[in-house]
mmCIF file of N, CA and C in Angstrom:
data_model
loop_
_atom_site.group_PDB
_atom_site.id
_atom_site.type_symbol
_atom_site.label_atom_id
_atom_site.label_comp_id
_atom_site.label_asym_id
_atom_site.label_seq_id
_atom_site.Cartn_x
_atom_site.Cartn_y
_atom_site.Cartn_z
ATOM 1 N N UNK A 1 48.507 92.777 -72.750
ATOM 2 C CA UNK A 1 48.303 93.578 -71.554
ATOM 3 C C UNK A 1 48.922 92.836 -70.356
ATOM 4 N N UNK A 2 49.811 93.495 -69.621
ATOM 5 C CA UNK A 2 50.452 92.827 -68.483
ATOM 6 C C UNK A 2 49.451 92.533 -67.368
ATOM 7 N N UNK A 3 49.740 91.479 -66.608
ATOM 8 C CA UNK A 3 48.847 91.137 -65.498
ATOM 9 C C UNK A 3 48.984 92.137 -64.379
ATOM 10 N N UNK A 4 47.883 92.308 -63.703
ATOM 11 C CA UNK A 4 47.835 93.215 -62.559
ATOM 12 C C UNK A 4 48.393 92.488 -61.335
ATOM 13 N N UNK A 5 49.129 93.212 -60.515
ATOM 14 C CA UNK A 5 49.640 92.654 -59.267
ATOM 15 C C UNK A 5 48.767 93.123 -58.110
ATOM 16 N N UNK A 6 48.609 92.252 -57.147
ATOM 17 C CA UNK A 6 47.818 92.543 -55.955
ATOM 18 C C UNK A 6 48.663 92.252 -54.719
ATOM 19 N N UNK A 7 48.237 92.780 -53.585
ATOM 20 C CA UNK A 7 48.924 92.525 -52.316
ATOM 21 C C UNK A 7 47.908 92.023 -51.305
ATOM 22 N N UNK A 8 48.270 90.928 -50.619
ATOM 23 C CA UNK A 8 47.407 90.385 -49.573
ATOM 24 C C UNK A 8 48.193 90.311 -48.265
ATOM 25 N N UNK A 9 47.473 90.407 -47.174
ATOM 26 C CA UNK A 9 48.039 90.302 -45.833
ATOM 27 C C UNK A 9 47.908 88.846 -45.386
ATOM 28 N N UNK A 10 49.025 88.230 -45.006
ATOM 29 C CA UNK A 10 49.041 86.825 -44.588
ATOM 30 C C UNK A 10 49.598 86.762 -43.168
ATOM 31 N N UNK A 11 48.782 86.264 -42.247
ATOM 32 C CA UNK A 11 49.147 86.152 -40.839
ATOM 33 C C UNK A 11 49.046 84.701 -40.404
ATOM 34 N N UNK A 12 49.948 84.294 -39.524
ATOM 35 C CA UNK A 12 49.936 82.946 -38.948
ATOM 36 C C UNK A 12 49.893 83.084 -37.428
ATOM 37 N N UNK A 13 48.943 82.385 -36.798
ATOM 38 C CA UNK A 13 48.864 82.318 -35.336
ATOM 39 C C UNK A 13 49.134 80.890 -34.896
ATOM 40 N N UNK A 14 49.849 80.759 -33.784
ATOM 41 C CA UNK A 14 50.160 79.437 -33.238
ATOM 42 C C UNK A 14 50.218 79.542 -31.716
ATOM 43 N N UNK A 15 49.939 78.428 -31.019
ATOM 44 C CA UNK A 15 49.965 78.472 -29.555
ATOM 45 C C UNK A 15 51.393 78.582 -29.026
ATOM 46 N N UNK A 16 51.539 79.297 -27.911
ATOM 47 C CA UNK A 16 52.820 79.345 -27.214
ATOM 48 C C UNK A 16 53.005 78.053 -26.433
ATOM 49 N N UNK A 17 54.155 77.912 -25.795
ATOM 50 C CA UNK A 17 54.469 76.694 -25.051
ATOM 51 C C UNK A 17 53.444 76.391 -23.961
ATOM 52 N N UNK A 18 52.789 77.427 -23.421
ATOM 53 C CA UNK A 18 51.803 77.205 -22.365
ATOM 54 C C UNK A 18 50.471 76.677 -22.907
ATOM 55 N N UNK A 19 50.329 76.651 -24.246
ATOM 56 C CA UNK A 19 49.096 76.201 -24.913
ATOM 57 C C UNK A 19 47.866 77.016 -24.519
ATOM 58 N N UNK A 20 48.082 78.196 -23.963
ATOM 59 C CA UNK A 20 46.975 79.074 -23.589
ATOM 60 C C UNK A 20 47.026 80.350 -24.420
ATOM 61 N N UNK A 21 48.198 80.982 -24.445
ATOM 62 C CA UNK A 21 48.351 82.215 -25.212
ATOM 63 C C UNK A 21 48.792 81.888 -26.644
ATOM 64 N N UNK A 22 48.578 82.854 -27.534
ATOM 65 C CA UNK A 22 48.978 82.641 -28.918
ATOM 66 C C UNK A 22 49.910 83.751 -29.383
ATOM 67 N N UNK A 23 50.748 83.419 -30.350
ATOM 68 C CA UNK A 23 51.657 84.385 -30.971
ATOM 69 C C UNK A 23 51.360 84.437 -32.452
ATOM 70 N N UNK A 24 51.845 85.473 -33.095
ATOM 71 C CA UNK A 24 51.587 85.595 -34.517
ATOM 72 C C UNK A 24 52.755 86.170 -35.282
ATOM 73 N N UNK A 25 52.794 85.832 -36.567
ATOM 74 C CA UNK A 25 53.740 86.420 -37.504
ATOM 75 C C UNK A 25 52.932 86.900 -38.701
ATOM 76 N N UNK A 26 53.463 87.892 -39.388
ATOM 77 C CA UNK A 26 52.706 88.497 -40.479
ATOM 78 C C UNK A 26 53.630 88.902 -41.612
ATOM 79 N N UNK A 27 53.107 88.851 -42.835
ATOM 80 C CA UNK A 27 53.826 89.355 -43.996
ATOM 81 C C UNK A 27 52.830 89.828 -45.043
ATOM 82 N N UNK A 28 53.283 90.726 -45.884
ATOM 83 C CA UNK A 28 52.505 91.130 -47.048
ATOM 84 C C UNK A 28 53.074 90.394 -48.249
ATOM 85 N N UNK A 29 52.200 89.874 -49.089
ATOM 86 C CA UNK A 29 52.628 89.126 -50.262
ATOM 87 C C UNK A 29 52.026 89.790 -51.497
ATOM 88 N N UNK A 30 52.880 90.095 -52.461
ATOM 89 C CA UNK A 30 52.433 90.670 -53.729
ATOM 90 C C UNK A 30 52.581 89.614 -54.815
ATOM 91 N N UNK A 31 51.514 89.417 -55.570
ATOM 92 C CA UNK A 31 51.513 88.418 -56.630
ATOM 93 C C UNK A 31 50.486 88.797 -57.689
ATOM 94 N N UNK A 32 50.398 87.996 -58.737
ATOM 95 C CA UNK A 32 49.472 88.307 -59.825
ATOM 96 C C UNK A 32 48.034 88.063 -59.399
ATOM 97 N N UNK A 33 47.121 88.879 -59.939
ATOM 98 C CA UNK A 33 45.710 88.672 -59.635
ATOM 99 C C UNK A 33 45.290 87.285 -60.118
ATOM 100 N N UNK A 34 44.211 86.780 -59.560
ATOM 101 C CA UNK A 34 43.681 85.438 -59.830
ATOM 102 C C UNK A 34 44.585 84.329 -59.312
ATOM 103 N N UNK A 35 45.458 84.645 -58.363
ATOM 104 C CA UNK A 35 46.308 83.630 -57.729
ATOM 105 C C UNK A 35 45.536 82.947 -56.613
ATOM 106 N N UNK A 36 45.926 81.723 -56.336
ATOM 107 C CA UNK A 36 45.299 80.983 -55.232
ATOM 108 C C UNK A 36 46.026 81.304 -53.925
ATOM 109 N N UNK A 37 45.378 80.971 -52.812
ATOM 110 C CA UNK A 37 46.041 81.170 -51.529
ATOM 111 C C UNK A 37 47.266 80.264 -51.414
ATOM 112 N N UNK A 38 47.247 79.114 -52.073
ATOM 113 C CA UNK A 38 48.426 78.231 -52.053
ATOM 114 C C UNK A 38 49.635 78.972 -52.640
ATOM 115 N N UNK A 39 49.417 79.777 -53.660
ATOM 116 C CA UNK A 39 50.503 80.572 -54.240
ATOM 117 C C UNK A 39 50.993 81.630 -53.256
ATOM 118 N N UNK A 40 50.100 82.157 -52.424
ATOM 119 C CA UNK A 40 50.488 83.101 -51.366
ATOM 120 C C UNK A 40 51.430 82.401 -50.388
ATOM 121 N N UNK A 41 51.059 81.188 -49.968
ATOM 122 C CA UNK A 41 51.860 80.425 -49.011
ATOM 123 C C UNK A 41 53.258 80.146 -49.579
ATOM 124 N N UNK A 42 53.313 79.765 -50.850
ATOM 125 C CA UNK A 42 54.605 79.482 -51.500
ATOM 126 C C UNK A 42 55.469 80.740 -51.538
ATOM 127 N N UNK A 43 54.887 81.846 -51.964
ATOM 128 C CA UNK A 43 55.658 83.087 -52.087
ATOM 129 C C UNK A 43 56.099 83.599 -50.719
ATOM 130 N N UNK A 44 55.238 83.507 -49.721
ATOM 131 C CA UNK A 44 55.614 83.948 -48.368
ATOM 132 C C UNK A 44 56.807 83.149 -47.853
ATOM 133 N N UNK A 45 56.823 81.848 -48.115
ATOM 134 C CA UNK A 45 57.930 80.993 -47.669
ATOM 135 C C UNK A 45 59.241 81.382 -48.358
ATOM 136 N N UNK A 46 59.151 81.824 -49.604
ATOM 137 C CA UNK A 46 60.350 82.263 -50.328
ATOM 138 C C UNK A 46 60.858 83.600 -49.794
ATOM 139 N N UNK A 47 59.958 84.451 -49.319
ATOM 140 C CA UNK A 47 60.309 85.780 -48.804
ATOM 141 C C UNK A 47 60.844 85.737 -47.382
ATOM 142 N N UNK A 48 60.365 84.778 -46.576
ATOM 143 C CA UNK A 48 60.647 84.801 -45.143
ATOM 144 C C UNK A 48 60.651 83.371 -44.606
ATOM 145 N N UNK A 49 61.774 82.957 -44.033
ATOM 146 C CA UNK A 49 61.905 81.587 -43.511
ATOM 147 C C UNK A 49 60.882 81.250 -42.434
ATOM 148 N N UNK A 50 60.332 82.245 -41.750
ATOM 149 C CA UNK A 50 59.317 81.977 -40.725
ATOM 150 C C UNK A 50 58.029 81.426 -41.323
ATOM 151 N N UNK A 51 57.881 81.525 -42.633
ATOM 152 C CA UNK A 51 56.669 81.049 -43.299
ATOM 153 C C UNK A 51 56.892 79.758 -44.076
ATOM 154 N N UNK A 52 58.021 79.070 -43.798
ATOM 155 C CA UNK A 52 58.213 77.777 -44.454
ATOM 156 C C UNK A 52 57.059 76.870 -44.057
ATOM 157 N N UNK A 53 56.702 75.952 -44.938
ATOM 158 C CA UNK A 53 55.535 75.117 -44.677
ATOM 159 C C UNK A 53 55.717 73.744 -45.298
ATOM 160 N N UNK A 54 54.863 72.840 -44.885
ATOM 161 C CA UNK A 54 54.783 71.521 -45.505
ATOM 162 C C UNK A 54 53.320 71.277 -45.829
ATOM 163 N N UNK A 55 53.091 70.742 -47.004
ATOM 164 C CA UNK A 55 51.722 70.424 -47.413
ATOM 165 C C UNK A 55 51.694 69.028 -48.006
ATOM 166 N N UNK A 56 50.603 68.340 -47.783
ATOM 167 C CA UNK A 56 50.397 67.049 -48.426
ATOM 168 C C UNK A 56 49.432 67.258 -49.583
ATOM 169 N N UNK A 57 49.538 66.387 -50.566
ATOM 170 C CA UNK A 57 48.647 66.456 -51.715
ATOM 171 C C UNK A 57 47.643 65.328 -51.560
ATOM 172 N N UNK A 58 46.428 65.681 -51.133
ATOM 173 C CA UNK A 58 45.413 64.661 -50.850
ATOM 174 C C UNK A 58 44.859 64.047 -52.127
ATOM 175 N N UNK A 59 44.595 64.851 -53.099
ATOM 176 C CA UNK A 59 44.226 64.401 -54.449
ATOM 177 C C UNK A 59 45.042 65.267 -55.396
ATOM 178 N N UNK A 60 45.173 64.886 -56.655
ATOM 179 C CA UNK A 60 46.012 65.703 -57.549
ATOM 180 C C UNK A 60 45.636 67.187 -57.513
ATOM 181 N N UNK A 61 46.650 67.998 -57.315
ATOM 182 C CA UNK A 61 46.524 69.463 -57.291
ATOM 183 C C UNK A 61 45.645 70.002 -56.171
ATOM 184 N N UNK A 62 45.491 69.262 -55.090
ATOM 185 C CA UNK A 62 44.745 69.719 -53.912
ATOM 186 C C UNK A 62 45.643 69.516 -52.696
ATOM 187 N N UNK A 63 46.036 70.617 -52.085
ATOM 188 C CA UNK A 63 47.002 70.568 -50.994
ATOM 189 C C UNK A 63 46.350 70.825 -49.641
ATOM 190 N N UNK A 64 46.930 70.199 -48.639
ATOM 191 C CA UNK A 64 46.528 70.424 -47.259
ATOM 192 C C UNK A 64 47.783 70.828 -46.490
ATOM 193 N N UNK A 65 47.784 72.024 -45.937
ATOM 194 C CA UNK A 65 48.945 72.510 -45.194
ATOM 195 C C UNK A 65 48.962 71.827 -43.828
ATOM 196 N N UNK A 66 50.076 71.150 -43.529
ATOM 197 C CA UNK A 66 50.185 70.387 -42.286
ATOM 198 C C UNK A 66 51.173 70.987 -41.288
ATOM 199 N N UNK A 67 52.035 71.891 -41.753
ATOM 200 C CA UNK A 67 52.926 72.582 -40.818
ATOM 201 C C UNK A 67 53.333 73.929 -41.404
ATOM 202 N N UNK A 68 53.553 74.879 -40.503
ATOM 203 C CA UNK A 68 54.059 76.207 -40.862
ATOM 204 C C UNK A 68 55.121 76.555 -39.829
ATOM 205 N N UNK A 69 56.277 77.010 -40.318
ATOM 206 C CA UNK A 69 57.383 77.389 -39.445
ATOM 207 C C UNK A 69 57.766 76.235 -38.508
ATOM 208 N N UNK A 70 57.647 75.007 -39.014
ATOM 209 C CA UNK A 70 58.008 73.824 -38.241
ATOM 210 C C UNK A 70 56.975 73.396 -37.216
ATOM 211 N N UNK A 71 55.858 74.093 -37.143
ATOM 212 C CA UNK A 71 54.812 73.769 -36.168
ATOM 213 C C UNK A 71 53.742 72.950 -36.885
ATOM 214 N N UNK A 72 53.596 71.704 -36.466
ATOM 215 C CA UNK A 72 52.724 70.766 -37.168
ATOM 216 C C UNK A 72 51.340 70.665 -36.553
ATOM 217 N N UNK A 73 50.386 70.347 -37.420
ATOM 218 C CA UNK A 73 49.054 69.999 -36.921
ATOM 219 C C UNK A 73 49.171 68.665 -36.193
ATOM 220 N N UNK A 74 48.236 68.390 -35.292
ATOM 221 C CA UNK A 74 48.289 67.183 -34.476
ATOM 222 C C UNK A 74 47.036 66.357 -34.720
ATOM 223 N N UNK A 75 47.240 65.128 -35.153
ATOM 224 C CA UNK A 75 46.118 64.210 -35.341
ATOM 225 C C UNK A 75 46.110 63.295 -34.131
ATOM 226 N N UNK A 76 44.958 63.070 -33.560
ATOM 227 C CA UNK A 76 44.857 62.235 -32.372
ATOM 228 C C UNK A 76 43.963 62.902 -31.357
ATOM 229 N N UNK A 77 44.106 62.539 -30.069
ATOM 230 C CA UNK A 77 43.199 63.070 -29.064
ATOM 231 C C UNK A 77 43.252 64.596 -28.937
ATOM 232 N N UNK A 78 44.420 65.203 -29.178
ATOM 233 C CA UNK A 78 44.546 66.656 -29.041
ATOM 234 C C UNK A 78 44.094 67.419 -30.280
ATOM 235 N N UNK A 79 43.962 66.788 -31.374
ATOM 236 C CA UNK A 79 43.519 67.345 -32.665
ATOM 237 C C UNK A 79 43.614 68.858 -32.783
ATOM 238 N N UNK A 80 44.735 69.321 -33.267
ATOM 239 C CA UNK A 80 44.923 70.736 -33.568
ATOM 240 C C UNK A 80 45.283 70.816 -35.051
ATOM 241 N N UNK A 81 44.595 71.660 -35.766
ATOM 242 C CA UNK A 81 44.798 71.756 -37.209
ATOM 243 C C UNK A 81 45.036 73.199 -37.618
ATOM 244 N N UNK A 82 45.615 73.350 -38.796
ATOM 245 C CA UNK A 82 45.760 74.673 -39.394
ATOM 246 C C UNK A 82 44.449 75.018 -40.078
ATOM 247 N N UNK A 83 43.774 76.052 -39.586
ATOM 248 C CA UNK A 83 42.508 76.514 -40.152
ATOM 249 C C UNK A 83 42.749 77.851 -40.853
ATOM 250 N N UNK A 84 42.127 78.013 -42.021
ATOM 251 C CA UNK A 84 42.303 79.224 -42.820
ATOM 252 C C UNK A 84 41.067 80.113 -42.718
ATOM 253 N N UNK A 85 41.298 81.366 -42.339
ATOM 254 C CA UNK A 85 40.238 82.362 -42.199
ATOM 255 C C UNK A 85 40.475 83.497 -43.193
ATOM 256 N N UNK A 86 39.395 84.054 -43.689
ATOM 257 C CA UNK A 86 39.454 85.304 -44.460
ATOM 258 C C UNK A 86 38.721 86.348 -43.624
ATOM 259 N N UNK A 87 39.452 87.395 -43.243
ATOM 260 C CA UNK A 87 38.922 88.391 -42.321
ATOM 261 C C UNK A 87 38.646 89.720 -43.018
ATOM 262 N N UNK A 88 37.787 90.512 -42.394
ATOM 263 C CA UNK A 88 37.465 91.841 -42.925
ATOM 264 C C UNK A 88 38.586 92.840 -42.650
ATOM 265 N N UNK A 89 39.336 92.606 -41.571
ATOM 266 C CA UNK A 89 40.403 93.519 -41.167
ATOM 267 C C UNK A 89 41.626 92.709 -40.755
ATOM 268 N N UNK A 90 42.692 93.417 -40.424
ATOM 269 C CA UNK A 90 43.914 92.790 -39.934
ATOM 270 C C UNK A 90 43.599 91.974 -38.680
ATOM 271 N N UNK A 91 44.121 90.749 -38.555
ATOM 272 C CA UNK A 91 43.831 89.923 -37.371
ATOM 273 C C UNK A 91 44.310 90.573 -36.071
ATOM 274 N N UNK A 92 43.531 90.393 -35.018
ATOM 275 C CA UNK A 92 43.817 90.967 -33.710
ATOM 276 C C UNK A 92 43.891 89.834 -32.698
ATOM 277 N N UNK A 93 45.080 89.633 -32.099
ATOM 278 C CA UNK A 93 45.266 88.552 -31.120
ATOM 279 C C UNK A 93 44.326 88.676 -29.924
ATOM 280 N N UNK A 94 43.843 89.889 -29.647
ATOM 281 C CA UNK A 94 42.939 90.097 -28.521
ATOM 282 C C UNK A 94 41.472 89.926 -28.895
ATOM 283 N N UNK A 95 41.209 89.650 -30.154
ATOM 284 C CA UNK A 95 39.841 89.491 -30.628
ATOM 285 C C UNK A 95 39.829 88.377 -31.684
ATOM 286 N N UNK A 96 39.837 87.138 -31.220
ATOM 287 C CA UNK A 96 39.938 86.013 -32.148
ATOM 288 C C UNK A 96 38.707 85.935 -33.048
ATOM 289 N N UNK A 97 38.891 85.497 -34.282
ATOM 290 C CA UNK A 97 37.787 85.516 -35.243
ATOM 291 C C UNK A 97 36.707 84.482 -34.950
ATOM 292 N N UNK A 98 35.498 84.835 -35.324
ATOM 293 C CA UNK A 98 34.369 83.906 -35.206
ATOM 294 C C UNK A 98 34.519 82.807 -36.248
ATOM 295 N N UNK A 99 33.909 81.678 -35.978
ATOM 296 C CA UNK A 99 33.979 80.544 -36.897
ATOM 297 C C UNK A 99 33.368 80.891 -38.256
ATOM 298 N N UNK A 100 32.530 81.911 -38.309
ATOM 299 C CA UNK A 100 31.915 82.315 -39.579
ATOM 300 C C UNK A 100 32.953 82.822 -40.594
ATOM 301 N N UNK A 101 34.149 83.199 -40.128
ATOM 302 C CA UNK A 101 35.214 83.648 -41.025
ATOM 303 C C UNK A 101 36.058 82.486 -41.553
ATOM 304 N N UNK A 102 35.834 81.297 -41.030
ATOM 305 C CA UNK A 102 36.564 80.112 -41.466
ATOM 306 C C UNK A 102 36.184 79.793 -42.908
ATOM 307 N N UNK A 103 37.186 79.599 -43.760
ATOM 308 C CA UNK A 103 36.901 79.321 -45.165
ATOM 309 C C UNK A 103 36.493 77.868 -45.374
ATOM 310 N N UNK A 104 35.550 77.673 -46.254
ATOM 311 C CA UNK A 104 35.118 76.320 -46.607
ATOM 312 C C UNK A 104 35.915 75.786 -47.786
ATOM 313 N N UNK A 105 36.621 76.669 -48.487
ATOM 314 C CA UNK A 105 37.452 76.238 -49.606
ATOM 315 C C UNK A 105 38.868 75.997 -49.114
ATOM 316 N N UNK A 106 39.583 75.148 -49.807
ATOM 317 C CA UNK A 106 40.966 74.865 -49.458
ATOM 318 C C UNK A 106 41.919 75.899 -50.038
ATOM 319 N N UNK A 107 43.199 75.714 -49.786
ATOM 320 C CA UNK A 107 44.204 76.676 -50.226
ATOM 321 C C UNK A 107 44.281 76.782 -51.747
ATOM 322 N N UNK A 108 43.982 75.701 -52.453
ATOM 323 C CA UNK A 108 44.049 75.724 -53.916
ATOM 324 C C UNK A 108 42.841 76.403 -54.544
ATOM 325 N N UNK A 109 41.698 76.325 -53.882
ATOM 326 C CA UNK A 109 40.455 76.868 -54.438
ATOM 327 C C UNK A 109 40.127 78.271 -53.936
ATOM 328 N N UNK A 110 40.924 78.789 -53.036
ATOM 329 C CA UNK A 110 40.714 80.142 -52.526
ATOM 330 C C UNK A 110 41.489 81.119 -53.401
ATOM 331 N N UNK A 111 40.763 81.923 -54.168
ATOM 332 C CA UNK A 111 41.379 82.921 -55.043
ATOM 333 C C UNK A 111 41.435 84.244 -54.281
ATOM 334 N N UNK A 112 42.635 84.816 -54.209
ATOM 335 C CA UNK A 112 42.847 86.019 -53.404
ATOM 336 C C UNK A 112 42.613 87.284 -54.222
ATOM 337 N N UNK A 113 42.273 88.350 -53.518
ATOM 338 C CA UNK A 113 42.055 89.662 -54.138
ATOM 339 C C UNK A 113 42.897 90.709 -53.416
ATOM 340 N N UNK A 114 43.106 91.821 -54.077
ATOM 341 C CA UNK A 114 43.908 92.894 -53.513
ATOM 342 C C UNK A 114 43.320 93.362 -52.181
ATOM 343 N N UNK A 115 44.192 93.457 -51.160
ATOM 344 C CA UNK A 115 43.772 93.949 -49.853
ATOM 345 C C UNK A 115 43.174 92.906 -48.933
ATOM 346 N N UNK A 116 43.070 91.656 -49.381
ATOM 347 C CA UNK A 116 42.518 90.596 -48.528
ATOM 348 C C UNK A 116 43.384 90.376 -47.295
ATOM 349 N N UNK A 117 42.740 89.927 -46.210
ATOM 350 C CA UNK A 117 43.414 89.575 -44.960
ATOM 351 C C UNK A 117 43.162 88.103 -44.670
ATOM 352 N N UNK A 118 44.230 87.304 -44.674
ATOM 353 C CA UNK A 118 44.104 85.873 -44.408
ATOM 354 C C UNK A 118 44.850 85.516 -43.133
ATOM 355 N N UNK A 119 44.269 84.597 -42.395
ATOM 356 C CA UNK A 119 44.849 84.103 -41.151
ATOM 357 C C UNK A 119 44.879 82.584 -41.188
ATOM 358 N N UNK A 120 46.070 82.010 -41.022
ATOM 359 C CA UNK A 120 46.211 80.574 -40.801
ATOM 360 C C UNK A 120 46.425 80.420 -39.300
ATOM 361 N N UNK A 121 45.524 79.693 -38.630
ATOM 362 C CA UNK A 121 45.556 79.584 -37.180
ATOM 363 C C UNK A 121 45.587 78.112 -36.791
ATOM 364 N N UNK A 122 46.597 77.743 -36.014
ATOM 365 C CA UNK A 122 46.704 76.379 -35.492
ATOM 366 C C UNK A 122 45.873 76.317 -34.217
ATOM 367 N N UNK A 123 44.717 75.660 -34.300
ATOM 368 C CA UNK A 123 43.794 75.655 -33.165
ATOM 369 C C UNK A 123 42.875 74.442 -33.220
ATOM 370 N N UNK A 124 42.075 74.278 -32.169
ATOM 371 C CA UNK A 124 41.043 73.239 -32.090
ATOM 372 C C UNK A 124 39.762 73.785 -32.697
ATOM 373 N N UNK A 125 38.965 72.908 -33.298
ATOM 374 C CA UNK A 125 37.618 73.309 -33.739
ATOM 375 C C UNK A 125 36.685 72.160 -33.545
#
């Protein structure tokens, strides 16, 4: 029996040069069911150069995304990181998500489902 394909919405938000307003990019990614969010990130980067990314491997087979579209997380006094959210609806720049939508699982342990909405947001927490 062939595997079922699913489609997820993947959005990236990042601060503009003024560090006050934010911009976003979005893509739909179709892949096999039971895929991890890390597989979404890989496929999105292959589909669209705006979603290129860099990830470090903290422990074997556990990745931490450190940059997307050339925009890096910042370690130090300004501490800005890429945070992953799973939302009920398409992300809205005028209505930023509550911290309750922040995922506690990493990109490798987050298994995506058809119709899911994910947001990677470079922000302070």
